[in-house]
Coordinates of C-alpha atoms in Angstrom, one line a residue:
M1 CA -30.0 20.6 2.5
H2 CA -27.6 18.3 0.8
T3 CA -25.1 16.2 2.8
A4 CA -21.5 17.5 2.4
V5 CA -18.9 14.9 2.0
L6 CA -15.1 15.1 1.8
I7 CA -13.0 12.2 0.5
C8 CA -9.3 12.5 1.5
D9 CA -6.9 10.1 -0.2
D10 CA -3.6 10.5 -2.1
S11 CA -4.8 8.0 -4.6
N12 CA -7.0 9.3 -7.4
L13 CA -8.3 5.7 -8.0
A14 CA -9.3 5.3 -4.3
R15 CA -11.2 8.7 -4.4
K16 CA -13.1 7.7 -7.6
Q17 CA -13.9 4.2 -6.3
L18 CA -15.3 5.5 -3.0
A19 CA -17.2 8.3 -4.6
K20 CA -19.1 5.9 -7.0
I21 CA -20.5 3.8 -4.1
L22 CA -21.7 6.7 -2.0
P23 CA -25.5 7.5 -1.9
Q24 CA -26.7 9.3 -5.0
D25 CA -28.0 12.3 -3.1
W26 CA -24.4 12.8 -1.7
Q27 CA -22.9 13.3 -5.2
E28 CA -24.1 16.9 -5.5
N29 CA -21.9 18.2 -2.6
L30 CA -18.8 16.1 -2.8
Y31 CA -15.2 17.4 -2.2
F32 CA -11.9 15.7 -2.7
A33 CA -8.4 16.2 -1.1
G34 CA -5.1 14.5 -2.0
H35 CA -3.6 14.9 1.5
G36 CA -4.4 15.9 5.0
A37 CA -3.4 19.6 4.7
E38 CA -5.6 20.0 1.7
A39 CA -8.5 18.3 3.7
L40 CA -8.1 20.7 6.6
A41 CA -8.2 23.7 4.2
I42 CA -11.5 22.4 2.8
L43 CA -12.9 21.8 6.2
S44 CA -12.0 25.4 7.2
K45 CA -14.1 26.7 4.4
H46 CA -17.0 24.3 4.2
A47 CA -19.3 22.6 6.7
I48 CA -18.5 19.0 6.0
D49 CA -20.8 16.3 7.4
W50 CA -18.8 13.2 6.5
L51 CA -15.0 12.8 6.0
F52 CA -13.7 9.6 4.5
L53 CA -10.0 9.7 5.4
D54 CA -7.0 7.6 4.4
L55 CA -4.2 7.1 6.9
N56 CA -0.9 7.0 5.0
M57 CA -0.6 10.1 2.8
P58 CA 2.1 12.7 2.0
V59 CA 2.3 16.2 3.5
M60 CA -0.1 15.4 6.3
D61 CA -1.3 11.9 7.2
G62 CA -4.7 10.8 8.5
Y63 CA -3.5 10.6 12.2
Q64 CA -2.5 14.2 12.0
V65 CA -5.8 15.2 10.5
L66 CA -7.7 13.4 13.3
A67 CA -5.6 15.1 15.9
E68 CA -6.4 18.5 14.5
L69 CA -10.1 17.7 14.3
K70 CA -10.1 16.4 17.8
K71 CA -8.6 19.7 19.1
A72 CA -11.2 21.7 17.1
N73 CA -14.0 19.5 18.5
T74 CA -15.6 19.3 15.0
K75 CA -19.0 17.7 14.4
T76 CA -17.8 16.1 11.2
K77 CA -18.2 12.3 11.2
V78 CA -14.8 10.8 10.3
V79 CA -14.5 7.3 8.8
I80 CA -11.1 5.9 8.1
V81 CA -10.7 4.1 4.8
S82 CA -7.3 2.5 4.8
G83 CA -5.2 -0.4 3.6
D84 CA -3.3 -0.3 6.9
I85 CA -5.4 -2.8 8.9
Q86 CA -3.1 -3.3 11.9
P87 CA -5.0 -3.6 15.2
E88 CA -3.0 -0.6 16.5
A89 CA -3.9 1.5 13.5
Y90 CA -7.6 0.9 14.2
E91 CA -7.1 1.6 17.9
R92 CA -5.2 4.9 17.3
A93 CA -7.8 6.1 14.8
K94 CA -10.7 5.4 17.1
A95 CA -8.9 7.0 20.0
L96 CA -8.5 10.2 17.9
G97 CA -12.2 10.3 17.2
A98 CA -12.9 8.2 14.1
I99 CA -16.4 6.7 14.2
D100 CA -15.5 3.7 12.1
F101 CA -12.6 2.0 10.2
I102 CA -13.2 0.5 6.7
K103 CA -10.7 -1.8 5.0
K104 CA -9.7 -0.9 1.5
P105 CA -11.1 -1.3 -1.0
A106 CA -14.5 -0.1 0.3
T107 CA -17.6 -1.8 -1.1
A108 CA -21.2 -0.7 -1.5
V109 CA -22.4 -3.2 1.0
V110 CA -19.9 -1.9 3.7
I111 CA -20.9 1.7 3.0
Q112 CA -24.6 0.8 3.2
Q113 CA -24.1 -0.9 6.6
L114 CA -22.1 2.2 7.8
L115 CA -24.9 4.6 6.8
Q116 CA -27.6 2.4 8.4
R117 CA -25.7 2.5 11.7
F118 CA -25.0 6.3 11.7
S119 CA -27.6 8.0 9.5
G120 CA -30.3 5.6 8.7
S121 CA -29.6 6.0 4.9
T122 CA -30.0 2.8 2.9
N123 CA -29.5 4.2 -0.6
P124 CA -25.9 3.7 -1.8
S125 CA -25.2 4.7 -5.3
Q126 CA -25.5 1.9 -7.9
S127 CA -23.5 3.9 -10.5
A128 CA -20.4 1.7 -10.4
D129 CA -19.5 2.2 -14.1
K130 CA -18.4 -0.7 -16.2
V131 CA -15.2 -0.2 -18.1
T132 CA -15.9 1.0 -21.6
K133 CA -12.4 1.0 -22.8
V134 CA -9.2 -1.0 -22.3
L135 CA -5.7 0.3 -22.2
Q136 CA -3.9 -1.2 -25.1
Q137 CA -0.3 0.0 -24.8
E138 CA 1.9 -2.0 -27.2
S139 CA 5.0 -0.1 -26.2
I140 CA 6.7 -0.3 -22.8
E141 CA 5.0 2.6 -21.1
L142 CA 3.7 3.5 -17.7
S143 CA 0.9 6.0 -17.8
F144 CA -0.1 8.2 -14.9
E145 CA -3.4 6.2 -14.6
V146 CA -1.7 2.8 -14.6
R147 CA 0.8 4.0 -12.0
D148 CA -1.9 5.4 -9.8
V149 CA -3.9 2.1 -9.9
L150 CA -0.8 0.0 -9.2
Q151 CA 0.2 2.2 -6.4
E152 CA -3.2 1.9 -4.7
L153 CA -3.4 -1.9 -5.3
T154 CA 0.0 -2.3 -3.8
N155 CA -0.9 0.0 -0.9
I156 CA -3.8 -2.4 0.0
A157 CA -1.5 -5.5 -0.4
M158 CA 1.3 -4.0 1.7
G159 CA -1.3 -3.2 4.4
Q160 CA -2.3 -6.8 4.6
A161 CA 1.4 -7.8 4.9
G162 CA 2.0 -5.2 7.5
D163 CA -1.0 -6.5 9.5
L164 CA 0.5 -10.0 9.5
L165 CA 3.9 -8.7 10.6
A166 CA 2.3 -6.5 13.3
R167 CA 0.3 -9.4 14.8
L168 CA 3.3 -11.8 14.7
L169 CA 5.7 -9.4 16.4
N170 CA 3.1 -7.4 18.5
V171 CA 4.4 -4.1 17.1
F172 CA 3.2 -1.2 15.0
V173 CA 4.4 -1.4 11.4
K174 CA 5.0 1.9 9.6
L175 CA 3.7 1.8 6.1
P176 CA 4.9 4.5 3.7
I177 CA 3.4 5.1 0.2
P178 CA 4.6 2.6 -2.4
N179 CA 6.9 3.9 -5.2
V180 CA 5.9 2.7 -8.7
N181 CA 8.3 3.4 -11.6
L182 CA 9.4 2.0 -14.9
I183 CA 13.1 2.1 -14.9
E184 CA 16.2 0.8 -16.7
V185 CA 17.8 -2.0 -14.7
S186 CA 21.1 -0.1 -14.9
E187 CA 19.4 2.6 -12.8
L188 CA 17.8 0.3 -10.3
H189 CA 20.4 1.1 -7.6
M190 CA 19.0 4.7 -7.6
A191 CA 15.7 3.4 -6.4
L192 CA 17.5 1.7 -3.5
A193 CA 19.6 4.7 -2.4
S194 CA 17.4 5.3 0.6
V195 CA 18.2 1.9 2.1
E196 CA 21.9 1.5 1.2
Q197 CA 23.7 4.3 3.1
E198 CA 26.8 2.3 3.5
A199 CA 25.0 -0.4 5.5
S200 CA 25.6 -4.0 5.0
T201 CA 22.6 -5.9 3.8
A202 CA 21.2 -9.4 3.0
A203 CA 18.6 -10.1 0.5
V204 CA 16.2 -12.9 -0.6
C205 CA 15.0 -13.1 -4.2
Q206 CA 11.9 -15.1 -5.1
G207 CA 10.5 -15.5 -8.6
F208 CA 6.7 -15.4 -9.3
I209 CA 4.6 -16.0 -12.4
G210 CA 0.9 -16.2 -13.3
G211 CA -1.5 -15.2 -16.0
G212 CA 1.0 -13.4 -18.3
V213 CA 2.7 -11.6 -15.5
S214 CA 6.1 -12.6 -14.0
G215 CA 8.9 -11.1 -12.1
E216 CA 11.1 -11.2 -9.0
A217 CA 10.4 -10.2 -5.5
L218 CA 13.5 -8.9 -3.7
L219 CA 13.5 -8.4 0.0
I220 CA 16.4 -6.5 1.5
L221 CA 17.1 -6.4 5.2
T222 CA 19.8 -4.2 6.8
E223 CA 22.3 -5.8 9.2
S224 CA 21.2 -3.6 12.1
S225 CA 17.7 -5.1 12.0
Y226 CA 18.7 -8.6 13.0
K227 CA 19.1 -7.9 16.7
D228 CA 15.7 -6.3 17.2
I229 CA 14.0 -8.9 15.1
A230 CA 15.5 -11.6 17.1
N231 CA 14.3 -10.0 20.4
L232 CA 10.8 -9.5 19.0
M233 CA 10.7 -13.2 18.0
N234 CA 11.9 -14.1 21.5
Y235 CA 15.3 -15.4 20.4
H236 CA 18.0 -14.6 22.9
G237 CA 20.9 -16.7 21.7
A238 CA 23.9 -15.8 19.7
L239 CA 23.2 -14.2 16.3
T240 CA 25.2 -16.6 14.2
A241 CA 25.0 -16.5 10.4
K242 CA 22.6 -19.4 10.5
V243 CA 20.2 -17.6 12.9
E244 CA 20.3 -14.5 10.8
L245 CA 19.5 -16.5 7.7
E246 CA 16.5 -18.0 9.4
L247 CA 15.3 -14.6 10.5
L248 CA 15.7 -13.3 7.0
M249 CA 13.7 -16.2 5.5
D250 CA 11.0 -15.8 8.1
I251 CA 10.5 -12.1 7.3
S252 CA 10.7 -12.6 3.6
N253 CA 8.1 -15.4 3.7
I254 CA 5.7 -13.2 5.6
L255 CA 6.1 -10.0 3.5
I256 CA 6.6 -11.5 0.0
G257 CA 3.9 -14.1 0.4
A258 CA 1.3 -11.6 1.8
V259 CA 2.0 -8.9 -0.7
L260 CA 1.8 -11.2 -3.7
K261 CA -1.4 -12.8 -2.3
G262 CA -2.9 -9.3 -1.9
L263 CA -2.1 -8.3 -5.4
S264 CA -3.2 -11.6 -6.9
E265 CA -6.6 -11.3 -5.2
Q266 CA -7.2 -7.8 -6.5
L267 CA -5.9 -8.6 -10.0
D268 CA -7.8 -11.9 -10.1
M269 CA -4.7 -13.9 -11.1
A270 CA -2.9 -16.6 -9.2
F271 CA 0.8 -16.3 -8.7
S272 CA 3.1 -19.3 -8.4
Q273 CA 6.2 -18.6 -6.3
G274 CA 9.6 -20.1 -6.9
H275 CA 12.0 -21.2 -4.3
P276 CA 13.6 -18.3 -2.4
V277 CA 17.2 -17.7 -3.0
V278 CA 19.6 -15.8 -0.7
L279 CA 21.5 -13.4 -2.9
G280 CA 24.0 -12.5 -0.3
Q281 CA 24.9 -11.5 3.2
R282 CA 27.2 -8.7 4.3
E283 CA 27.0 -7.2 0.8
T284 CA 25.8 -3.8 -0.4
V285 CA 22.6 -3.4 -2.3
S286 CA 24.6 -2.4 -5.4
D287 CA 26.5 -5.7 -5.3
L288 CA 23.2 -7.6 -5.1
I289 CA 21.6 -5.9 -8.0
K290 CA 24.7 -5.9 -10.2
A291 CA 24.7 -9.7 -10.3
N292 CA 21.2 -9.6 -11.9
T293 CA 21.6 -6.7 -14.3
R294 CA 22.0 -9.0 -17.3
R295 CA 18.6 -10.6 -16.6
W296 CA 16.6 -7.4 -17.1
R297 CA 16.8 -4.4 -19.5
K298 CA 13.8 -2.5 -18.2
T299 CA 11.6 -3.3 -15.2
L300 CA 8.4 -2.1 -13.6
A301 CA 9.6 -1.6 -10.1
I302 CA 7.3 -1.3 -7.1
E303 CA 9.3 -0.4 -3.9
L304 CA 7.8 -0.9 -0.4
T305 CA 9.7 0.1 2.7
Y306 CA 8.6 -1.3 6.0
G307 CA 9.7 0.1 9.4
I308 CA 8.7 -0.9 12.9
E309 CA 8.0 1.9 15.4
N310 CA 10.5 2.3 18.2
Y311 CA 12.8 -0.4 16.7
D312 CA 15.9 -0.2 14.5
I313 CA 14.3 -2.4 11.9
S314 CA 14.0 -1.5 8.2
C315 CA 13.4 -3.7 5.2
D316 CA 12.7 -2.9 1.6
L317 CA 10.6 -5.1 -0.6
L318 CA 11.0 -4.7 -4.4
L319 CA 8.6 -6.2 -6.9
L320 CA 10.4 -6.3 -10.3
F321 CA 8.0 -7.1 -13.1
T322 CA 9.4 -8.1 -16.6
E323 CA 8.7 -5.9 -19.6
D324 CA 6.4 -8.6 -21.1
S325 CA 4.2 -8.3 -18.0
L326 CA 3.3 -4.6 -18.5
K327 CA 0.9 -5.2 -21.4
T328 CA -1.1 -7.7 -19.3
L329 CA -1.1 -5.4 -16.3
N330 CA -2.4 -2.6 -18.5
Y331 CA -5.4 -4.7 -19.4
K332 CA -6.0 -5.7 -15.8
V333 CA -5.6 -2.2 -14.5
A334 CA -8.2 -1.0 -17.1
Y335 CA -11.0 -2.6 -15.1
F336 CA -10.2 -0.3 -12.2
L337 CA -10.5 2.8 -14.3
E338 CA -13.6 4.6 -15.4
G339 CA -14.5 4.4 -19.0

């Protein structure tokens, strides 16, 4: 009887990558789900031996799936495959019954070690296909495939940044799904509507460039976040403008640096970062963006929103790539796609 396997991840890329490195004899009874509710529906109809489960997904996340499976006392072996590598994410998943926790992107070696520990199998698939075609988009476009890959690469990078922040502040960082869009700069404020809401904000802008790709990283922090960040960093003095600026720079250094590092490692290109510039304090997001509208016509915008559980802390990180960068990214992304 063939082993039945379910891969649950909202990223099509992640599902494909993982499927390719599973044992060859597992390929004949393989199921896929794009979110937790879909996974539970499949589990209710089929006897699944192994479930490879992402944590951060729409509709129903991995924690909710684990909780449901724990109540049902299922015999399915659940392995978390996630870019959220915070210690508390690992602990929560294990407490809910996951037998192991794999950092994205999973590799054939890691899968082989996993199977040796839990099933004695030593035959991971060697069918990792080489790319047989390259995306050559001369026009400024963003295909579904490219968006999916960029979203997954960013998801992994933001997980690394969240882990650094979680360890520094000893908290649990909430990591939503990144938003990837090609937009007119005149419409950029629409992508930020979720963070504006009449709140005063401050922002740090830092340029980056490398290997035919360039852009600006924009970190936006709401005014209400400063007090809790100061407490978490064990600062108990008066929150002067100078102190708030230092807190803003500390957070931006962690998140911008870690996300760009994570992306550069996956794309195999080194980014040089410019000096950070404070765009404003006590200004709205629209005011901050308006000052830069003349610099961009269209931008590939990747929006990441970080929150900290049980604290009134929220910050948005925007990666704004130039139009000229998209062609290079298309070539890079092609190596993550099947031919």
